[in-house]
PDB file of C-alpha atoms and ligand atoms in Angstrom:
ATOM      1  CA  UNK A   1     -12.898  10.733   6.422  1.00  0.00           C
ATOM      2  CA  UNK A   2     -10.398   8.022   7.386  1.00  0.00           C
ATOM      3  CA  UNK A   3     -10.367   7.025  11.054  1.00  0.00           C
ATOM      4  CA  UNK A   4      -8.696   4.073  12.750  1.00  0.00           C
ATOM      5  CA  UNK A   5      -9.354   2.536  16.147  1.00  0.00           C
ATOM      6  CA  UNK A   6      -6.167   1.143  17.677  1.00  0.00           C
ATOM      7  CA  UNK A   7      -6.515  -1.127  20.689  1.00  0.00           C
ATOM      8  CA  UNK A   8      -3.632  -2.271  22.861  1.00  0.00           C
ATOM      9  CA  UNK A   9      -2.866  -5.346  24.958  1.00  0.00           C
ATOM     10  CA  UNK A  10      -5.550  -7.710  26.231  1.00  0.00           C
ATOM     11  CA  UNK A  11      -8.352  -5.837  24.467  1.00  0.00           C
ATOM     12  CA  UNK A  12      -8.593  -8.789  22.059  1.00  0.00           C
ATOM     13  CA  UNK A  13     -10.211 -10.558  25.036  1.00  0.00           C
ATOM     14  CA  UNK A  14     -13.113  -8.101  25.365  1.00  0.00           C
ATOM     15  CA  UNK A  15     -16.290 -10.037  26.046  1.00  0.00           C
ATOM     16  CA  UNK A  16     -14.393 -12.669  28.040  1.00  0.00           C
ATOM     17  CA  UNK A  17     -12.055 -10.507  30.099  1.00  0.00           C
ATOM     18  CA  UNK A  18     -13.317  -9.174  33.468  1.00  0.00           C
ATOM     19  CA  UNK A  19     -16.872  -8.588  32.158  1.00  0.00           C
ATOM     20  CA  UNK A  20     -17.840  -6.626  35.269  1.00  0.00           C
ATOM     21  CA  UNK A  21     -15.238  -4.017  34.312  1.00  0.00           C
ATOM     22  CA  UNK A  22     -15.227  -4.202  30.499  1.00  0.00           C
ATOM     23  CA  UNK A  23     -18.677  -5.601  29.606  1.00  0.00           C
ATOM     24  CA  UNK A  24     -19.623  -8.802  27.817  1.00  0.00           C
ATOM     25  CA  UNK A  25     -19.610  -7.660  24.185  1.00  0.00           C
ATOM     26  CA  UNK A  26     -16.730  -8.608  21.884  1.00  0.00           C
ATOM     27  CA  UNK A  27     -14.961  -5.721  20.187  1.00  0.00           C
ATOM     28  CA  UNK A  28     -15.591  -7.278  16.768  1.00  0.00           C
ATOM     29  CA  UNK A  29     -19.384  -7.176  17.348  1.00  0.00           C
ATOM     30  CA  UNK A  30     -19.207  -3.611  18.662  1.00  0.00           C
ATOM     31  CA  UNK A  31     -16.993  -2.533  15.756  1.00  0.00           C
ATOM     32  CA  UNK A  32     -19.376  -3.982  13.146  1.00  0.00           C
ATOM     33  CA  UNK A  33     -22.304  -2.076  14.712  1.00  0.00           C
ATOM     34  CA  UNK A  34     -20.214   1.103  14.793  1.00  0.00           C
ATOM     35  CA  UNK A  35     -19.290   0.748  11.125  1.00  0.00           C
ATOM     36  CA  UNK A  36     -22.939   0.375  10.137  1.00  0.00           C
ATOM     37  CA  UNK A  37     -23.873   3.429  12.223  1.00  0.00           C
ATOM     38  CA  UNK A  38     -21.252   5.573  10.462  1.00  0.00           C
ATOM     39  CA  UNK A  39     -21.328   4.444   6.811  1.00  0.00           C
ATOM     40  CA  UNK A  40     -19.795   7.710   5.588  1.00  0.00           C
ATOM     41  CA  UNK A  41     -16.615   7.171   7.616  1.00  0.00           C
ATOM     42  CA  UNK A  42     -13.832   4.939   6.319  1.00  0.00           C
ATOM     43  CA  UNK A  43     -13.373   3.225   9.677  1.00  0.00           C
ATOM     44  CA  UNK A  44     -10.741   0.585  10.341  1.00  0.00           C
ATOM     45  CA  UNK A  45      -9.579  -1.348  13.382  1.00  0.00           C
ATOM     46  CA  UNK A  46      -6.213  -2.647  14.556  1.00  0.00           C
ATOM     47  CA  UNK A  47      -5.316  -4.496  17.750  1.00  0.00           C
ATOM     48  CA  UNK A  48      -1.968  -5.729  19.020  1.00  0.00           C
ATOM     49  CA  UNK A  49      -0.558  -6.997  22.270  1.00  0.00           C
ATOM     50  CA  UNK A  50       2.918  -5.862  21.212  1.00  0.00           C
ATOM     51  CA  UNK A  51       4.143  -2.360  22.033  1.00  0.00           C
ATOM     52  CA  UNK A  52       6.388  -1.996  18.952  1.00  0.00           C
ATOM     53  CA  UNK A  53       3.599  -3.084  16.607  1.00  0.00           C
ATOM     54  CA  UNK A  54       1.323  -0.398  18.067  1.00  0.00           C
ATOM     55  CA  UNK A  55       4.078   2.195  17.528  1.00  0.00           C
ATOM     56  CA  UNK A  56       4.593   0.991  13.928  1.00  0.00           C
ATOM     57  CA  UNK A  57       0.847   1.301  13.234  1.00  0.00           C
ATOM     58  CA  UNK A  58       0.747   4.836  14.682  1.00  0.00           C
ATOM     59  CA  UNK A  59       3.671   5.798  12.387  1.00  0.00           C
ATOM     60  CA  UNK A  60       1.978   4.146   9.391  1.00  0.00           C
ATOM     61  CA  UNK A  61      -1.344   5.999   9.707  1.00  0.00           C
ATOM     62  CA  UNK A  62      -0.190   9.115  11.544  1.00  0.00           C
ATOM     63  CA  UNK A  63       0.518  11.302   8.507  1.00  0.00           C
ATOM     64  CA  UNK A  64      -2.394  10.346   6.265  1.00  0.00           C
ATOM     65  CA  UNK A  65      -5.457   9.465   8.387  1.00  0.00           C
ATOM     66  CA  UNK A  66      -7.890  12.079   9.715  1.00  0.00           C
ATOM     67  CA  UNK A  67      -8.075  10.603  13.203  1.00  0.00           C
ATOM     68  CA  UNK A  68      -6.827   7.908  15.534  1.00  0.00           C
ATOM     69  CA  UNK A  69      -8.910   6.580  18.417  1.00  0.00           C
ATOM     70  CA  UNK A  70      -6.355   4.994  20.739  1.00  0.00           C
ATOM     71  CA  UNK A  71      -6.959   2.732  23.686  1.00  0.00           C
ATOM     72  CA  UNK A  72      -3.387   1.776  24.534  1.00  0.00           C
ATOM     73  CA  UNK A  73      -4.710  -0.235  27.509  1.00  0.00           C
ATOM     74  CA  UNK A  74      -1.966  -1.057  30.042  1.00  0.00           C
ATOM     75  CA  UNK A  75       0.731   0.575  27.846  1.00  0.00           C
ATOM     76  CA  UNK A  76      -1.029   3.898  28.488  1.00  0.00           C
ATOM     77  CA  UNK A  77       0.435   3.827  31.976  1.00  0.00           C
ATOM     78  CA  UNK A  78       3.923   2.531  31.120  1.00  0.00           C
ATOM     79  CA  UNK A  79       5.010   3.372  27.584  1.00  0.00           C
ATOM     80  CA  UNK A  80       7.146   6.449  26.965  1.00  0.00           C
ATOM     81  CA  UNK A  81       7.596   5.033  23.444  1.00  0.00           C
ATOM     82  CA  UNK A  82       3.865   5.143  22.656  1.00  0.00           C
ATOM     83  CA  UNK A  83       3.625   8.627  24.142  1.00  0.00           C
ATOM     84  CA  UNK A  84       6.512   9.759  21.915  1.00  0.00           C
ATOM     85  CA  UNK A  85       4.845   8.150  18.875  1.00  0.00           C
ATOM     86  CA  UNK A  86       1.649  10.139  19.502  1.00  0.00           C
ATOM     87  CA  UNK A  87       3.752  13.287  19.883  1.00  0.00           C
ATOM     88  CA  UNK A  88       5.606  12.594  16.608  1.00  0.00           C
ATOM     89  CA  UNK A  89       2.649  12.360  14.209  1.00  0.00           C
ATOM     90  CA  UNK A  90       0.245  14.846  12.607  1.00  0.00           C
ATOM     91  CA  UNK A  91      -3.046  12.938  12.879  1.00  0.00           C
ATOM     92  CA  UNK A  92      -5.070  13.928  15.960  1.00  0.00           C
ATOM     93  CA  UNK A  93      -5.417  11.190  18.581  1.00  0.00           C
ATOM     94  CA  UNK A  94      -8.368  10.741  20.931  1.00  0.00           C
ATOM     95  CA  UNK A  95      -7.488   8.592  23.941  1.00  0.00           C
ATOM     96  CA  UNK A  96     -10.245   6.234  25.075  1.00  0.00           C
ATOM     97  CA  UNK A  97     -10.590   4.004  28.124  1.00  0.00           C
ATOM     98  CA  UNK A  98     -13.578   1.744  28.581  1.00  0.00           C
ATOM     99  CA  UNK A  99     -13.420   1.844  32.375  1.00  0.00           C
ATOM    100  CA  UNK A 100     -13.080   4.953  34.525  1.00  0.00           C
ATOM    101  CA  UNK A 101      -9.371   4.578  35.225  1.00  0.00           C
ATOM    102  CA  UNK A 102      -9.584   7.334  37.869  1.00  0.00           C
ATOM    103  CA  UNK A 103     -11.820   5.127  40.025  1.00  0.00           C
ATOM    104  CA  UNK A 104      -9.260   2.328  39.862  1.00  0.00           C
ATOM    105  CA  UNK A 105      -5.710   1.687  41.147  1.00  0.00           C
ATOM    106  CA  UNK A 106      -3.441   4.762  41.321  1.00  0.00           C
ATOM    107  CA  UNK A 107      -1.051   3.308  38.701  1.00  0.00           C
ATOM    108  CA  UNK A 108      -3.883   3.674  36.157  1.00  0.00           C
ATOM    109  CA  UNK A 109      -4.118   7.424  36.815  1.00  0.00           C
ATOM    110  CA  UNK A 110      -0.979   8.207  34.807  1.00  0.00           C
ATOM    111  CA  UNK A 111      -1.115   8.397  31.014  1.00  0.00           C
ATOM    112  CA  UNK A 112       1.870   8.827  28.709  1.00  0.00           C
ATOM    113  CA  UNK A 113      -0.610   9.543  25.884  1.00  0.00           C
ATOM    114  CA  UNK A 114      -2.801  12.234  27.432  1.00  0.00           C
ATOM    115  CA  UNK A 115      -0.484  15.245  27.119  1.00  0.00           C
ATOM    116  CA  UNK A 116      -0.434  14.872  23.342  1.00  0.00           C
ATOM    117  CA  UNK A 117      -4.006  13.711  22.797  1.00  0.00           C
ATOM    118  CA  UNK A 118      -6.687  15.928  21.285  1.00  0.00           C
ATOM    119  CA  UNK A 119      -8.983  14.750  24.062  1.00  0.00           C
ATOM    120  CA  UNK A 120      -9.683  11.904  26.438  1.00  0.00           C
ATOM    121  CA  UNK A 121     -12.843   9.847  26.981  1.00  0.00           C
ATOM    122  CA  UNK A 122     -12.939   7.538  29.993  1.00  0.00           C
ATOM    123  CA  UNK A 123     -15.518   5.449  31.790  1.00  0.00           C
ATOM    124  CA  UNK A 124     -18.362   5.237  29.257  1.00  0.00           C
ATOM    125  CA  UNK A 125     -17.824   1.606  28.332  1.00  0.00           C
ATOM    126  CA  UNK A 126     -17.554   0.734  24.641  1.00  0.00           C
ATOM    127  CA  UNK A 127     -19.739   3.772  23.896  1.00  0.00           C
ATOM    128  CA  UNK A 128     -16.570   5.818  24.447  1.00  0.00           C
ATOM    129  CA  UNK A 129     -15.366   4.812  20.967  1.00  0.00           C
ATOM    130  CA  UNK A 130     -18.549   6.231  19.421  1.00  0.00           C
ATOM    131  CA  UNK A 131     -18.172   9.438  21.430  1.00  0.00           C
ATOM    132  CA  UNK A 132     -14.587   9.674  20.156  1.00  0.00           C
ATOM    133  CA  UNK A 133     -15.742   9.130  16.580  1.00  0.00           C
ATOM    134  CA  UNK A 134     -18.263  11.968  16.920  1.00  0.00           C
ATOM    135  CA  UNK A 135     -15.471  14.265  18.103  1.00  0.00           C
ATOM    136  CA  UNK A 136     -13.705  14.320  14.711  1.00  0.00           C
TER     137      UNK A 136
HETATM  138  C1  LIG B   1      -8.219   0.254  29.841  1.00  0.00           C
HETATM  139  C2  LIG B   1      -7.736   0.649  31.243  1.00  0.00           C
HETATM  140  C3  LIG B   1      -6.319   0.194  31.476  1.00  0.00           C
HETATM  141  O1  LIG B   1      -5.882   0.572  32.775  1.00  0.00           O
HETATM  142  C4  LIG B   1      -6.232  -1.322  31.383  1.00  0.00           C
HETATM  143  O2  LIG B   1      -4.899  -1.750  31.531  1.00  0.00           O
HETATM  144  C5  LIG B   1      -6.839  -1.855  30.139  1.00  0.00           C
HETATM  145  C6  LIG B   1      -8.054  -1.245  29.594  1.00  0.00           C
HETATM  146  C7  LIG B   1      -9.695   0.589  29.621  1.00  0.00           C
HETATM  147  O3  LIG B   1     -10.100   0.625  28.457  1.00  0.00           O
HETATM  148  O4  LIG B   1     -10.449   0.803  30.572  1.00  0.00           O
HETATM  149  O5  LIG B   1      -6.386  -2.866  29.608  1.00  0.00           O
HETATM  150  O6  LIG B   1      -7.462   0.972  28.887  1.00  0.00           O
END
């Protein structure tokens, strides 16, 4: 099974960025642990701070991979283009947010991804990616 985790803007700073909200572990460390926990899954990881690059990656994997775990970060709340990309592909997408966006500012309550996601996991910290992985 081929699954990719796609992380959006500022998530390259996990571990350093607002640790009270996002924790103190880097994504690279978490990802390596996740890969060793799921050796049977062909698991890859992509991060970009650039909206168009995220859309290109979704197009690239969206007709051949078995699953996409997408944390579009701030673009979740702003990007019609990313929402349309998720709508345009065949691979199921699970939307993940590390923090519980519904406990935060109202602008974080809207998602352009959610309507076309297979499911949504919010507020479980980095563990949300593992929960998403188990959902495929
Ligand atoms: C986030 C929540 C978003 O509102 C925020 O812009 C992020 C991270 C999360 O994982 O909790 O960058 O997607």
